[in-house]
Amino acid sequence: MATRASIDVDDLNRALDVRDLAGRLQLLAERFPGRAAFSTSLGQEDQVITDVIWRLDLPIRIFTLDTGRLFDETYALIDATEEKYGKRMDVYFPDTGEVEALVSRKGMHSFRNSVPDRKECCDIRKVHPLRRALRDVDVWITGLRREQSANRQTMQVVEWDEGYQLFKSNPLIDWTAGQMLEHLATHGVPDNPLHRRGFISIGCAPCTRAIAPGEDPRAGRWWWETSKKECGLHR
Ligand code: SF4
């Protein structure tokens, strides 16, 4: 088995670059046996990756983060996806004590007060559970695509993530939105009905709004802020 120290990120990128999505995921599962995990937020990109992992029965663990503030449609999509493939994803919740302390100090909607307050909520409800989910993981697989935002332009198929001290792989990084939609249609993959109501990037219900045609795909996330639209999961 390859160890982290023996894996050169440039070599791995070259090997992954020439493969299709299934080939990329297969190679990651082979290079990191038992230590590859995919985090899904149930977006359309993530549904493509879930489809390939579960349809091909690849040995990659799938998990999601339930912040406690998701849309009902997102919870229904977890059910629909699990039912289609006859499998279950792991669901990670925030630490009860941390959420209780935050809400009793600052109320239910502290994330609207300021960027630091919003980041505090994201840290408690997303980042801390993510850190738990990534324990014992050597490669963290995500559904990021370059097209999604300006700060994803330089991302590679695989990178070393200093913050989490593991490899982070983005096997859809060079996919277009058209390719993604075609894959979903071809394989009958369920997605979130909110996408048909103008919600493109879907996160927590109080922090996501629909966008107008032509708006930046991530403009609907924390729309009251002017800073870059990342939640701290992807730095
Ligand atoms: Fe909190 Fe909003 Fe971040 Fe969800 S997206 S964790 S509700 S600040």
mmCIF file of C-alpha atoms and ligand atoms in Angstrom:
data_model
loop_
_atom_site.group_PDB
_atom_site.id
_atom_site.type_symbol
_atom_site.label_atom_id
_atom_site.label_comp_id
_atom_site.label_asym_id
_atom_site.label_seq_id
_atom_site.Cartn_x
_atom_site.Cartn_y
_atom_site.Cartn_z
ATOM 1 C CA MET A 1 0.000 0.000 0.000
ATOM 2 C CA ALA A 2 1.260 3.477 -0.875
ATOM 3 C CA THR A 3 1.906 5.744 2.072
ATOM 4 C CA ARG A 4 1.301 9.490 2.085
ATOM 5 C CA ALA A 5 5.030 10.144 2.022
ATOM 6 C CA SER A 6 5.521 7.938 -1.039
ATOM 7 C CA ILE A 7 2.843 9.685 -3.111
ATOM 8 C CA ASP A 8 3.969 12.548 -5.312
ATOM 9 C CA VAL A 9 1.057 14.892 -5.980
ATOM 10 C CA ASP A 10 2.314 15.798 -9.493
ATOM 11 C CA ASP A 11 2.637 12.134 -10.482
ATOM 12 C CA LEU A 12 -0.832 11.440 -9.144
ATOM 13 C CA ASN A 13 -2.252 14.405 -11.069
ATOM 14 C CA ARG A 14 -0.686 13.166 -14.289
ATOM 15 C CA ALA A 15 -2.197 9.718 -13.753
ATOM 16 C CA LEU A 16 -5.622 11.151 -12.891
ATOM 17 C CA ASP A 17 -5.716 13.822 -15.617
ATOM 18 C CA VAL A 18 -5.935 11.324 -18.465
ATOM 19 C CA ARG A 19 -8.775 9.292 -16.961
ATOM 20 C CA ASP A 20 -12.525 9.743 -17.059
ATOM 21 C CA LEU A 21 -14.489 10.208 -13.830
ATOM 22 C CA ALA A 22 -14.919 6.503 -13.112
ATOM 23 C CA GLY A 23 -11.215 5.920 -13.822
ATOM 24 C CA ARG A 24 -10.216 8.765 -11.502
ATOM 25 C CA LEU A 25 -12.332 7.420 -8.663
ATOM 26 C CA GLN A 26 -11.100 3.870 -9.245
ATOM 27 C CA LEU A 27 -7.488 5.024 -9.129
ATOM 28 C CA LEU A 28 -8.070 6.976 -5.897
ATOM 29 C CA ALA A 29 -9.703 3.918 -4.302
ATOM 30 C CA GLU A 30 -6.722 1.779 -5.359
ATOM 31 C CA ARG A 31 -4.056 4.246 -4.202
ATOM 32 C CA PHE A 32 -5.756 4.900 -0.838
ATOM 33 C CA PRO A 33 -7.408 1.577 0.092
ATOM 34 C CA GLY A 34 -9.902 2.034 2.919
ATOM 35 C CA ARG A 35 -8.866 5.666 3.370
ATOM 36 C CA ALA A 36 -10.735 7.464 0.569
ATOM 37 C CA ALA A 37 -13.875 9.401 1.490
ATOM 38 C CA PHE A 38 -16.259 11.565 -0.504
ATOM 39 C CA SER A 39 -18.129 14.456 1.153
ATOM 40 C CA THR A 40 -21.451 15.232 -0.479
ATOM 41 C CA SER A 41 -23.659 18.246 0.082
ATOM 42 C CA LEU A 42 -26.208 16.710 -2.319
ATOM 43 C CA GLY A 43 -25.574 19.314 -5.045
ATOM 44 C CA GLN A 44 -25.701 18.232 -8.687
ATOM 45 C CA GLU A 45 -21.929 17.780 -8.895
ATOM 46 C CA ASP A 46 -21.995 15.635 -5.790
ATOM 47 C CA GLN A 47 -24.872 13.571 -7.110
ATOM 48 C CA VAL A 48 -22.781 12.710 -10.201
ATOM 49 C CA ILE A 49 -19.945 11.434 -8.008
ATOM 50 C CA THR A 50 -22.298 9.546 -5.688
ATOM 51 C CA ASP A 51 -23.836 7.890 -8.760
ATOM 52 C CA VAL A 52 -20.466 6.632 -10.000
ATOM 53 C CA ILE A 53 -19.257 5.456 -6.582
ATOM 54 C CA TRP A 54 -22.451 3.607 -5.716
ATOM 55 C CA ARG A 55 -23.381 2.349 -9.208
ATOM 56 C CA LEU A 56 -19.890 0.877 -9.682
ATOM 57 C CA ASP A 57 -19.705 -0.193 -6.038
ATOM 58 C CA LEU A 58 -16.343 1.510 -5.527
ATOM 59 C CA PRO A 59 -14.763 1.181 -2.066
ATOM 60 C CA ILE A 60 -15.093 4.894 -1.224
ATOM 61 C CA ARG A 61 -17.007 6.010 1.864
ATOM 62 C CA ILE A 62 -19.678 8.680 1.274
ATOM 63 C CA PHE A 63 -20.620 11.108 4.016
ATOM 64 C CA THR A 64 -22.608 14.313 4.411
ATOM 65 C CA LEU A 65 -22.801 17.026 7.062
ATOM 66 C CA ASP A 66 -26.222 17.746 8.543
ATOM 67 C CA THR A 67 -25.952 21.277 9.943
ATOM 68 C CA GLY A 68 -29.494 21.118 11.314
ATOM 69 C CA ARG A 69 -30.443 24.006 9.014
ATOM 70 C CA LEU A 70 -30.821 22.238 5.655
ATOM 71 C CA PHE A 71 -33.810 22.548 3.319
ATOM 72 C CA ASP A 72 -36.532 19.880 3.592
ATOM 73 C CA GLU A 73 -35.840 19.154 -0.088
ATOM 74 C CA THR A 74 -32.239 18.272 0.764
ATOM 75 C CA TYR A 75 -33.303 15.797 3.440
ATOM 76 C CA ALA A 76 -35.770 14.261 0.961
ATOM 77 C CA LEU A 77 -32.951 13.953 -1.569
ATOM 78 C CA ILE A 78 -30.819 12.006 0.919
ATOM 79 C CA ASP A 79 -33.707 9.532 1.219
ATOM 80 C CA ALA A 80 -34.277 9.349 -2.554
ATOM 81 C CA THR A 81 -30.588 8.782 -3.264
ATOM 82 C CA GLU A 82 -30.194 6.088 -0.644
ATOM 83 C CA GLU A 83 -33.317 4.378 -1.940
ATOM 84 C CA LYS A 84 -32.144 4.409 -5.578
ATOM 85 C CA TYR A 85 -28.835 2.698 -4.811
ATOM 86 C CA GLY A 86 -29.893 0.667 -1.773
ATOM 87 C CA LYS A 87 -27.049 2.117 0.300
ATOM 88 C CA ARG A 88 -26.616 4.581 3.146
ATOM 89 C CA MET A 89 -24.275 7.514 3.492
ATOM 90 C CA ASP A 90 -22.732 8.466 6.825
ATOM 91 C CA VAL A 91 -24.284 11.600 8.358
ATOM 92 C CA TYR A 92 -22.243 13.796 10.694
ATOM 93 C CA PHE A 93 -23.929 16.238 13.062
ATOM 94 C CA PRO A 94 -22.531 19.230 14.958
ATOM 95 C CA ASP A 95 -21.547 18.849 18.592
ATOM 96 C CA THR A 96 -24.701 19.468 20.648
ATOM 97 C CA GLY A 97 -22.880 21.431 23.333
ATOM 98 C CA GLU A 98 -21.269 23.772 20.803
ATOM 99 C CA VAL A 99 -24.602 24.523 19.095
ATOM 100 C CA GLU A 100 -26.385 25.062 22.417
ATOM 101 C CA ALA A 101 -23.666 27.423 23.635
ATOM 102 C CA LEU A 102 -23.736 29.421 20.386
ATOM 103 C CA VAL A 103 -27.522 29.773 20.312
ATOM 104 C CA SER A 104 -27.798 30.672 23.983
ATOM 105 C CA ARG A 105 -25.085 33.333 23.650
ATOM 106 C CA LYS A 106 -26.065 34.845 20.300
ATOM 107 C CA GLY A 107 -29.523 33.606 19.247
ATOM 108 C CA MET A 108 -30.787 31.546 16.314
ATOM 109 C CA HIS A 109 -29.577 33.861 13.538
ATOM 110 C CA SER A 110 -26.203 35.156 14.728
ATOM 111 C CA PHE A 111 -24.746 34.425 11.281
ATOM 112 C CA ARG A 112 -26.470 37.559 9.976
ATOM 113 C CA ASN A 113 -24.588 39.835 12.424
ATOM 114 C CA SER A 114 -21.155 39.872 10.816
ATOM 115 C CA VAL A 115 -18.732 37.756 8.778
ATOM 116 C CA PRO A 116 -16.941 36.504 11.939
ATOM 117 C CA ASP A 117 -20.304 35.492 13.447
ATOM 118 C CA ARG A 118 -21.243 33.703 10.234
ATOM 119 C CA LYS A 119 -17.915 31.898 10.187
ATOM 120 C CA GLU A 120 -18.394 30.892 13.819
ATOM 121 C CA CYS A 121 -21.688 29.216 12.892
ATOM 122 C CA CYS A 122 -20.105 27.498 9.845
ATOM 123 C CA ASP A 123 -17.201 26.345 12.011
ATOM 124 C CA ILE A 124 -19.504 24.780 14.583
ATOM 125 C CA ARG A 125 -22.060 23.314 12.205
ATOM 126 C CA LYS A 126 -19.766 22.320 9.315
ATOM 127 C CA VAL A 127 -16.026 22.558 9.857
ATOM 128 C CA HIS A 128 -15.811 20.776 13.203
ATOM 129 C CA PRO A 129 -18.001 17.835 12.026
ATOM 130 C CA LEU A 130 -15.956 17.727 8.806
ATOM 131 C CA ARG A 131 -12.747 17.392 10.803
ATOM 132 C CA ARG A 132 -14.300 14.433 12.624
ATOM 133 C CA ALA A 133 -15.432 12.881 9.346
ATOM 134 C CA LEU A 134 -11.944 13.216 7.873
ATOM 135 C CA ARG A 135 -10.217 11.428 10.720
ATOM 136 C CA ASP A 136 -8.537 8.302 9.302
ATOM 137 C CA VAL A 137 -8.935 9.632 5.749
ATOM 138 C CA ASP A 138 -5.965 10.080 3.390
ATOM 139 C CA VAL A 139 -7.839 11.416 0.357
ATOM 140 C CA TRP A 140 -10.882 13.655 0.636
ATOM 141 C CA ILE A 141 -12.934 13.662 -2.560
ATOM 142 C CA THR A 142 -15.083 16.700 -3.407
ATOM 143 C CA GLY A 143 -17.409 17.779 -6.219
ATOM 144 C CA LEU A 144 -15.738 21.149 -6.891
ATOM 145 C CA ARG A 145 -15.634 22.402 -10.502
ATOM 146 C CA ARG A 146 -13.486 25.251 -11.843
ATOM 147 C CA GLU A 147 -16.507 26.866 -13.505
ATOM 148 C CA GLN A 148 -18.250 27.379 -10.174
ATOM 149 C CA SER A 149 -16.279 30.375 -8.928
ATOM 150 C CA ALA A 150 -13.245 32.559 -9.541
ATOM 151 C CA ASN A 151 -11.331 31.170 -6.572
ATOM 152 C CA ARG A 152 -11.627 27.588 -7.912
ATOM 153 C CA GLN A 153 -9.829 28.395 -11.189
ATOM 154 C CA THR A 154 -6.417 27.084 -10.182
ATOM 155 C CA MET A 155 -7.595 23.917 -8.442
ATOM 156 C CA GLN A 156 -6.203 20.614 -9.726
ATOM 157 C CA VAL A 157 -7.629 17.093 -9.835
ATOM 158 C CA VAL A 158 -5.611 16.358 -6.730
ATOM 159 C CA GLU A 159 -3.818 18.695 -4.311
ATOM 160 C CA TRP A 160 -2.175 18.510 -0.923
ATOM 161 C CA ASP A 161 -4.425 20.247 1.606
ATOM 162 C CA GLU A 162 -2.279 21.911 4.273
ATOM 163 C CA GLY A 163 -5.250 22.780 6.490
ATOM 164 C CA TYR A 164 -6.527 19.225 6.805
ATOM 165 C CA GLN A 165 -3.152 17.519 6.183
ATOM 166 C CA LEU A 166 -4.445 15.125 3.539
ATOM 167 C CA PHE A 167 -4.851 14.838 -0.209
ATOM 168 C CA LYS A 168 -7.910 16.562 -1.596
ATOM 169 C CA SER A 169 -9.209 15.361 -4.930
ATOM 170 C CA ASN A 170 -11.636 17.187 -7.186
ATOM 171 C CA PRO A 171 -12.366 14.625 -9.933
ATOM 172 C CA LEU A 172 -14.999 16.860 -11.570
ATOM 173 C CA ILE A 173 -12.777 19.930 -11.614
ATOM 174 C CA ASP A 174 -12.628 20.127 -15.431
ATOM 175 C CA TRP A 175 -16.284 19.242 -16.072
ATOM 176 C CA THR A 176 -18.730 21.724 -17.556
ATOM 177 C CA ALA A 177 -22.253 22.249 -16.235
ATOM 178 C CA GLY A 178 -23.516 20.687 -19.483
ATOM 179 C CA GLN A 179 -21.544 17.470 -18.919
ATOM 180 C CA MET A 180 -22.859 17.274 -15.381
ATOM 181 C CA LEU A 181 -26.517 17.671 -16.425
ATOM 182 C CA GLU A 182 -26.085 15.116 -19.196
ATOM 183 C CA HIS A 183 -24.662 12.593 -16.728
ATOM 184 C CA LEU A 184 -27.570 13.113 -14.323
ATOM 185 C CA ALA A 185 -30.115 12.641 -17.120
ATOM 186 C CA THR A 186 -28.381 9.622 -18.679
ATOM 187 C CA HIS A 187 -28.218 7.733 -15.395
ATOM 188 C CA GLY A 188 -31.540 8.910 -13.926
ATOM 189 C CA VAL A 189 -29.815 10.427 -10.892
ATOM 190 C CA PRO A 190 -32.158 12.288 -8.514
ATOM 191 C CA ASP A 191 -31.340 15.914 -7.759
ATOM 192 C CA ASN A 192 -32.740 18.742 -5.669
ATOM 193 C CA PRO A 193 -35.997 20.218 -7.081
ATOM 194 C CA LEU A 194 -34.822 23.609 -5.784
ATOM 195 C CA HIS A 195 -32.431 23.719 -8.759
ATOM 196 C CA ARG A 196 -35.512 24.255 -10.966
ATOM 197 C CA ARG A 197 -36.515 27.238 -8.776
ATOM 198 C CA GLY A 198 -33.316 29.235 -9.223
ATOM 199 C CA PHE A 199 -31.256 27.706 -6.403
ATOM 200 C CA ILE A 200 -27.953 26.696 -7.954
ATOM 201 C CA SER A 201 -25.504 26.285 -5.072
ATOM 202 C CA ILE A 202 -27.585 24.970 -2.154
ATOM 203 C CA GLY A 203 -26.453 25.067 1.462
ATOM 204 C CA CYS A 204 -28.322 25.861 4.659
ATOM 205 C CA ALA A 205 -31.859 27.191 4.198
ATOM 206 C CA PRO A 206 -31.400 30.547 5.973
ATOM 207 C CA CYS A 207 -28.163 31.233 4.080
ATOM 208 C CA THR A 208 -29.197 30.351 0.522
ATOM 209 C CA ARG A 209 -31.398 32.264 -1.916
ATOM 210 C CA ALA A 210 -32.379 31.730 -5.532
ATOM 211 C CA ILE A 211 -30.345 33.612 -8.130
ATOM 212 C CA ALA A 212 -31.359 35.398 -11.321
ATOM 213 C CA PRO A 213 -30.246 34.120 -14.751
ATOM 214 C CA GLY A 214 -26.670 35.256 -15.423
ATOM 215 C CA GLU A 215 -25.773 35.811 -11.743
ATOM 216 C CA ASP A 216 -22.637 34.152 -10.357
ATOM 217 C CA PRO A 217 -23.614 30.557 -9.417
ATOM 218 C CA ARG A 218 -22.538 31.173 -5.810
ATOM 219 C CA ALA A 219 -24.194 34.602 -5.493
ATOM 220 C CA GLY A 220 -27.092 33.015 -3.614
ATOM 221 C CA ARG A 221 -24.895 31.889 -0.704
ATOM 222 C CA TRP A 222 -24.566 34.441 2.192
ATOM 223 C CA TRP A 223 -25.839 37.048 -0.263
ATOM 224 C CA TRP A 224 -25.706 39.800 2.368
ATOM 225 C CA GLU A 225 -21.873 39.498 2.472
ATOM 226 C CA THR A 226 -19.431 40.971 -0.028
ATOM 227 C CA SER A 227 -16.504 38.638 0.796
ATOM 228 C CA LYS A 228 -15.739 35.486 -1.203
ATOM 229 C CA LYS A 229 -18.441 32.853 -0.940
ATOM 230 C CA GLU A 230 -16.742 29.949 0.799
ATOM 231 C CA CYS A 231 -17.835 28.382 4.069
ATOM 232 C CA GLY A 232 -14.465 27.389 5.461
ATOM 233 C CA LEU A 233 -14.676 23.794 4.234
ATOM 234 C CA HIS A 234 -12.710 24.690 1.103
ATOM 235 C CA ARG A 235 -9.922 27.162 1.765
HETATM 236 FE FE1 SF4 B 1 -24.653 28.474 9.884
HETATM 237 FE FE2 SF4 B 1 -25.480 29.551 7.579
HETATM 238 FE FE3 SF4 B 1 -23.029 28.415 7.790
HETATM 239 FE FE4 SF4 B 1 -25.285 26.941 7.776
HETATM 240 S S1 SF4 B 1 -24.446 28.187 6.095
HETATM 241 S S2 SF4 B 1 -23.563 26.655 9.111
HETATM 242 S S3 SF4 B 1 -26.700 28.244 8.985
HETATM 243 S S4 SF4 B 1 -23.782 30.265 8.827
#
